[in-house]
PDB file of C-alpha atoms in Angstrom:
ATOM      1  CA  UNK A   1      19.025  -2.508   9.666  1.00 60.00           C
ATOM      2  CA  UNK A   2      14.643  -2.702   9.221  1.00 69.00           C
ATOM      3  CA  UNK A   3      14.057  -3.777   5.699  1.00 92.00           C
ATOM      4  CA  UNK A   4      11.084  -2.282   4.825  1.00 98.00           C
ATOM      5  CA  UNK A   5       9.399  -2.450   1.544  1.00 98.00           C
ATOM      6  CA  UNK A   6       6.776  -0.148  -0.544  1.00 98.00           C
ATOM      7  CA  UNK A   7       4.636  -1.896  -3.286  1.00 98.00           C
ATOM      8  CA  UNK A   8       4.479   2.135  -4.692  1.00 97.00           C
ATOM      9  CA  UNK A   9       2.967   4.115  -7.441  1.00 96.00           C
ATOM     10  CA  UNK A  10       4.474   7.697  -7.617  1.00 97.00           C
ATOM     11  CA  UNK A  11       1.386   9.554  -9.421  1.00 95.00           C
ATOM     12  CA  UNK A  12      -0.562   8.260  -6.055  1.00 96.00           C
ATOM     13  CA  UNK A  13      -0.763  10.923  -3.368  1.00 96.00           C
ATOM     14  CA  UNK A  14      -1.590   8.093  -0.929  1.00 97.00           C
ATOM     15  CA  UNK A  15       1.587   6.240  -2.018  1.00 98.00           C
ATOM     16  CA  UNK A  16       4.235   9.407  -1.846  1.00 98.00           C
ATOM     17  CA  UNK A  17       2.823  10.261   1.710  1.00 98.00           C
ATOM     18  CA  UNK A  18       3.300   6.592   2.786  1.00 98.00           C
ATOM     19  CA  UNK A  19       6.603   6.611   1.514  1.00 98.00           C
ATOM     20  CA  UNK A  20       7.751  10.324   3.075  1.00 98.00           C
ATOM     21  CA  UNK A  21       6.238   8.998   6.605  1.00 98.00           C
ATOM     22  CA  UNK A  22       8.462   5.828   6.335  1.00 98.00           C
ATOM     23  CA  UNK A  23      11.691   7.811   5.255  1.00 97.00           C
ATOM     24  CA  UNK A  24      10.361  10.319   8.340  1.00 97.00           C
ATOM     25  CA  UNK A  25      10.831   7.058  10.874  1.00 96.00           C
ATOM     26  CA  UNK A  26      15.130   7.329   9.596  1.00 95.00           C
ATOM     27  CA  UNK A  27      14.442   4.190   7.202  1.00 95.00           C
ATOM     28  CA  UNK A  28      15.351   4.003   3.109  1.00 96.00           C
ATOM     29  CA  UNK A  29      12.999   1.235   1.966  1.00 98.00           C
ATOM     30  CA  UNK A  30      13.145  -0.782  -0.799  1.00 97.00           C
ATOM     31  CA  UNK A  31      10.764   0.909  -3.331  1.00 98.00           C
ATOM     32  CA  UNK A  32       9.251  -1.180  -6.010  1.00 98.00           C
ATOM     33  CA  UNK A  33       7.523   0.668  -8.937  1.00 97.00           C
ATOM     34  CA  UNK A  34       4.902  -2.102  -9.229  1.00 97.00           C
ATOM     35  CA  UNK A  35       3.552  -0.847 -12.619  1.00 97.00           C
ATOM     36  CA  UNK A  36       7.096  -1.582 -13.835  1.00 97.00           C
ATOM     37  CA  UNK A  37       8.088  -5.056 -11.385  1.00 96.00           C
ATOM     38  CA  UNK A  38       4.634  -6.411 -10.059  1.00 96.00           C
ATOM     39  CA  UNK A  39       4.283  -8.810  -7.512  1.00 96.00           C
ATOM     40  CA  UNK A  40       4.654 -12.601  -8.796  1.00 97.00           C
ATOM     41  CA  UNK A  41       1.655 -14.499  -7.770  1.00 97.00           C
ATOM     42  CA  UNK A  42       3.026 -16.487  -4.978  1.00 98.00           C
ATOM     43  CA  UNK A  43       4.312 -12.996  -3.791  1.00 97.00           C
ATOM     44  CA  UNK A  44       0.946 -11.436  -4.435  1.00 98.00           C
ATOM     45  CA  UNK A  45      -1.697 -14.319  -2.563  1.00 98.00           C
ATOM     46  CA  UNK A  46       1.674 -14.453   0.603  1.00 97.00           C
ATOM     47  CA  UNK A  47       1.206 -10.542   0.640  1.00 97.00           C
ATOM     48  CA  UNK A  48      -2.733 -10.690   0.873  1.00 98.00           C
ATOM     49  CA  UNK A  49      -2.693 -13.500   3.563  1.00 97.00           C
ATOM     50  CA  UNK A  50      -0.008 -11.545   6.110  1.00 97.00           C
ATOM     51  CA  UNK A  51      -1.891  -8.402   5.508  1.00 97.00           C
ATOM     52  CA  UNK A  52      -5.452 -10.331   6.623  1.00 97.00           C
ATOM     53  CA  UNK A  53      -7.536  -8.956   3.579  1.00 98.00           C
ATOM     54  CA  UNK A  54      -9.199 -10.678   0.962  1.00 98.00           C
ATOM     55  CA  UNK A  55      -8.213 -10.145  -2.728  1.00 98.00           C
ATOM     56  CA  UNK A  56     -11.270  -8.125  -3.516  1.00 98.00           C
ATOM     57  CA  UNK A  57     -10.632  -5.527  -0.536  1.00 97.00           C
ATOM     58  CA  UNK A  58      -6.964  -5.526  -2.580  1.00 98.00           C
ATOM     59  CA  UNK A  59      -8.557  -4.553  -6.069  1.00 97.00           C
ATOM     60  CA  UNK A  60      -8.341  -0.857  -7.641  1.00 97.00           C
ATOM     61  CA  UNK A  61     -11.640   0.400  -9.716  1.00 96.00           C
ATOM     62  CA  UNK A  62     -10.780   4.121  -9.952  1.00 94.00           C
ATOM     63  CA  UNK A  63      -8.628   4.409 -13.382  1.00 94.00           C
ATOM     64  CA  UNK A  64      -8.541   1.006 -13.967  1.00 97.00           C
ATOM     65  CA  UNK A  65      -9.919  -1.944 -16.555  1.00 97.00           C
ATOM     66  CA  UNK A  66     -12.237  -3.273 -13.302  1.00 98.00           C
ATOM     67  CA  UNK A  67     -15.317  -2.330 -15.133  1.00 97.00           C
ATOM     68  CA  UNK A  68     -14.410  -3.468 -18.460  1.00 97.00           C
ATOM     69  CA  UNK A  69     -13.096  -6.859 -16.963  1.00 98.00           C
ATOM     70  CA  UNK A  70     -16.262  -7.368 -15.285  1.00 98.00           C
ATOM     71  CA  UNK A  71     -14.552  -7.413 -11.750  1.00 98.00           C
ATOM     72  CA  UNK A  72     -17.612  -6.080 -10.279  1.00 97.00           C
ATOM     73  CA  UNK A  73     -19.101  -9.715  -9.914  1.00 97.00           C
ATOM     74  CA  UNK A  74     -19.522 -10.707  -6.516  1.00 96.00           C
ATOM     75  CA  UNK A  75     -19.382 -14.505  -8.019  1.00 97.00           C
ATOM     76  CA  UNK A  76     -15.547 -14.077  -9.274  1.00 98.00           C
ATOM     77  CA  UNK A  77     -13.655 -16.687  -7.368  1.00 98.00           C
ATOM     78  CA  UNK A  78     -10.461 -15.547  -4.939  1.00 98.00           C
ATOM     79  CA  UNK A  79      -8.265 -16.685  -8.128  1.00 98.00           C
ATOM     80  CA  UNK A  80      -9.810 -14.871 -10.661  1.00 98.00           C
ATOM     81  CA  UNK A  81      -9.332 -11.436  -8.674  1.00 98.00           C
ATOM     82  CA  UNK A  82      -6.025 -12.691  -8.662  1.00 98.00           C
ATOM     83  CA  UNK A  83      -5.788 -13.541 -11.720  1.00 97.00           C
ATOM     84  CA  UNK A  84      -6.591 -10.296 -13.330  1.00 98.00           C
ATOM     85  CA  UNK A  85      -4.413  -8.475 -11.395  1.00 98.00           C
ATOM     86  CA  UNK A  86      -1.252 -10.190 -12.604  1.00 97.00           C
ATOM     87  CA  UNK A  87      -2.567  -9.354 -15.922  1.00 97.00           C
ATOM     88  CA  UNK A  88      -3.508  -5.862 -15.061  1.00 98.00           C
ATOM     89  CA  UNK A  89      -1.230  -4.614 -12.114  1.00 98.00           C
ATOM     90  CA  UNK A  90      -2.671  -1.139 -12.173  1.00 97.00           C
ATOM     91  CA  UNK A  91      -5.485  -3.507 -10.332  1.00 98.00           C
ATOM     92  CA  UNK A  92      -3.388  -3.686  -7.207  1.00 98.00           C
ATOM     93  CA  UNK A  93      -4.373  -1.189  -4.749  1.00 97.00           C
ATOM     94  CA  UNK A  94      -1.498   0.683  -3.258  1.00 96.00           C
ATOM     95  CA  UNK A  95       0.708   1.278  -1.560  1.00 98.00           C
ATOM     96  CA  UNK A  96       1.276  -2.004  -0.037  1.00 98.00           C
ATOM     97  CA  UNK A  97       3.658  -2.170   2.701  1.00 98.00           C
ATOM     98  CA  UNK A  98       5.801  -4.960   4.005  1.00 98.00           C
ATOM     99  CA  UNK A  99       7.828  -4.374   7.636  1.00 97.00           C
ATOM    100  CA  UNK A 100       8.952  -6.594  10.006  1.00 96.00           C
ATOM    101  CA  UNK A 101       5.943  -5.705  11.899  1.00 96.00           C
ATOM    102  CA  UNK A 102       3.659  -7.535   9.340  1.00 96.00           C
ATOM    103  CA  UNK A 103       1.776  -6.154   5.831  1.00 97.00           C
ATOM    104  CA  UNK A 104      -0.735  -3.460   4.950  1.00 97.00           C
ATOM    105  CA  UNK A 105      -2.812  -1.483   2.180  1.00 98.00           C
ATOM    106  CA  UNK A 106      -1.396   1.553   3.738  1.00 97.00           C
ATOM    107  CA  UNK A 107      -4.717   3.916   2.927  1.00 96.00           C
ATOM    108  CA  UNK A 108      -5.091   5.810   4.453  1.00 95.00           C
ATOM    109  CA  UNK A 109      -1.214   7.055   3.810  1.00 96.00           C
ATOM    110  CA  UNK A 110      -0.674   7.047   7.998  1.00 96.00           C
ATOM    111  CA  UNK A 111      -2.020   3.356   8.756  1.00 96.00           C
ATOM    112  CA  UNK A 112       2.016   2.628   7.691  1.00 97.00           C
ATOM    113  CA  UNK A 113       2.222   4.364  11.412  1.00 97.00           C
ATOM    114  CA  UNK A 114       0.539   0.620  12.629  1.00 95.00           C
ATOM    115  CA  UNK A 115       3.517  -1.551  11.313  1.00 97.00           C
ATOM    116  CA  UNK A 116       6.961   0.490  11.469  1.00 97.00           C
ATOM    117  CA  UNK A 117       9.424  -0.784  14.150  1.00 95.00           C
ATOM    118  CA  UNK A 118      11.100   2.655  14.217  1.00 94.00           C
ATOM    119  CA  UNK A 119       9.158   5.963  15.772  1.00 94.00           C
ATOM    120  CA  UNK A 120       8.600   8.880  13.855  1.00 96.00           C
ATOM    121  CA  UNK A 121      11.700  11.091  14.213  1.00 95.00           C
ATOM    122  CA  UNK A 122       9.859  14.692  14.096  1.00 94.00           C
ATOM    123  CA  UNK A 123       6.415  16.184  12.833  1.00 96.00           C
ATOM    124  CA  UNK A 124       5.225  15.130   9.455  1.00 96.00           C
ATOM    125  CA  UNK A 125       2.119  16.445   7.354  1.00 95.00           C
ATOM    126  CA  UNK A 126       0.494  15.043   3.954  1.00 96.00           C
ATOM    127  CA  UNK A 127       0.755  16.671   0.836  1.00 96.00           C
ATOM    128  CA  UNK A 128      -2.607  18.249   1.161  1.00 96.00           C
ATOM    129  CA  UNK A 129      -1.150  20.006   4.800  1.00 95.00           C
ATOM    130  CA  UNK A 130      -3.261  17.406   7.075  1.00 94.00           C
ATOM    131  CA  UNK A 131      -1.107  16.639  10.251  1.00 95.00           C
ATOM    132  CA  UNK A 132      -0.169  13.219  11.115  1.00 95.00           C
ATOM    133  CA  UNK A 133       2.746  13.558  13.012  1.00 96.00           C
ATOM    134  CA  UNK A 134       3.702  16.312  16.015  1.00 95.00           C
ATOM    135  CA  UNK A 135       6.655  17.606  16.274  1.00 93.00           C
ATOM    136  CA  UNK A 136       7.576  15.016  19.431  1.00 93.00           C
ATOM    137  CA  UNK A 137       6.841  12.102  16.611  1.00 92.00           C
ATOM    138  CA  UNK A 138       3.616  11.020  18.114  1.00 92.00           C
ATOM    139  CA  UNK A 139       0.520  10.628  16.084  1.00 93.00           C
ATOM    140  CA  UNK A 140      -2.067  13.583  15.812  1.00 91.00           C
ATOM    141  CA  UNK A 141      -5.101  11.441  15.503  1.00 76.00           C
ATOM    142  CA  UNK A 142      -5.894   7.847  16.741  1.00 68.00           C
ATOM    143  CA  UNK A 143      -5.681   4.912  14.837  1.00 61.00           C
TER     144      UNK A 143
END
């Protein structure tokens, strides 16, 4: 059985069609509400280093404290990014994505596509009616 788990937000569009295209490959991942259970640090900095980003390319402005927290600054060490969003998870971009296959910031919704070990079972289309899937399971657009 393919663990799979969804770092997932269900007010984000992004995050619900992320989730929908993994349950469309025949998995049930583990979802974690992480507004309610974020990451631990160690989990946090292990998910950022498998998923080759850096912290800032992991850090939310829209509808969150960035501004306030001065997060804009270019000078704010690696930690500090971190830092403030273990204080302020709604600072994690989402969804994040863990597989087998490796780690991602799955936006858009269909880059999930890059690390699932199972194939699409049938055609799948986001929320806002964009295709992603055809009906034979194979992508609609390259990656």
């Amino acid at each position: 059985m393919t663990t799979i788990v969804i770092y997932h937000n269900p007010e984000c569009g992004t995050s619900r069609n992320t989730l929908a295209l993994i349950r469309n490959s025949g998995v049930e991942p583990h979802v974690v509400e992480y507004l309610k259970s974020p990451p631990s640090r160690a989990l946090l900095e292990d998910m950022i280093a498998t998923a080759q980003i850096t912290p800032r390319q992991l850090l939310r402005e829209k509808g969150t404290p960035f501004a306030e927290l001065g997060l804009a600054d270019e000078t704010l060490s690696d930690a500090a990014l971190i830092d403030a969003m273990i204080a302020h998870p709604i600072l994690i971009n989402r969804p994040l994505v863990v597989t087998p296959l490796g780690v991602r910031l799955c936006r858009p919704s269909e880059a999930v596509l890059d690390i699932l070990p199972d194939a699409q079972r049938g055609a799948f289309a986001k929320e806002d009616g964009e295709q992603v899937v055809d009906a034979t399971g194979k992508r609609t657009q390259p990656a």
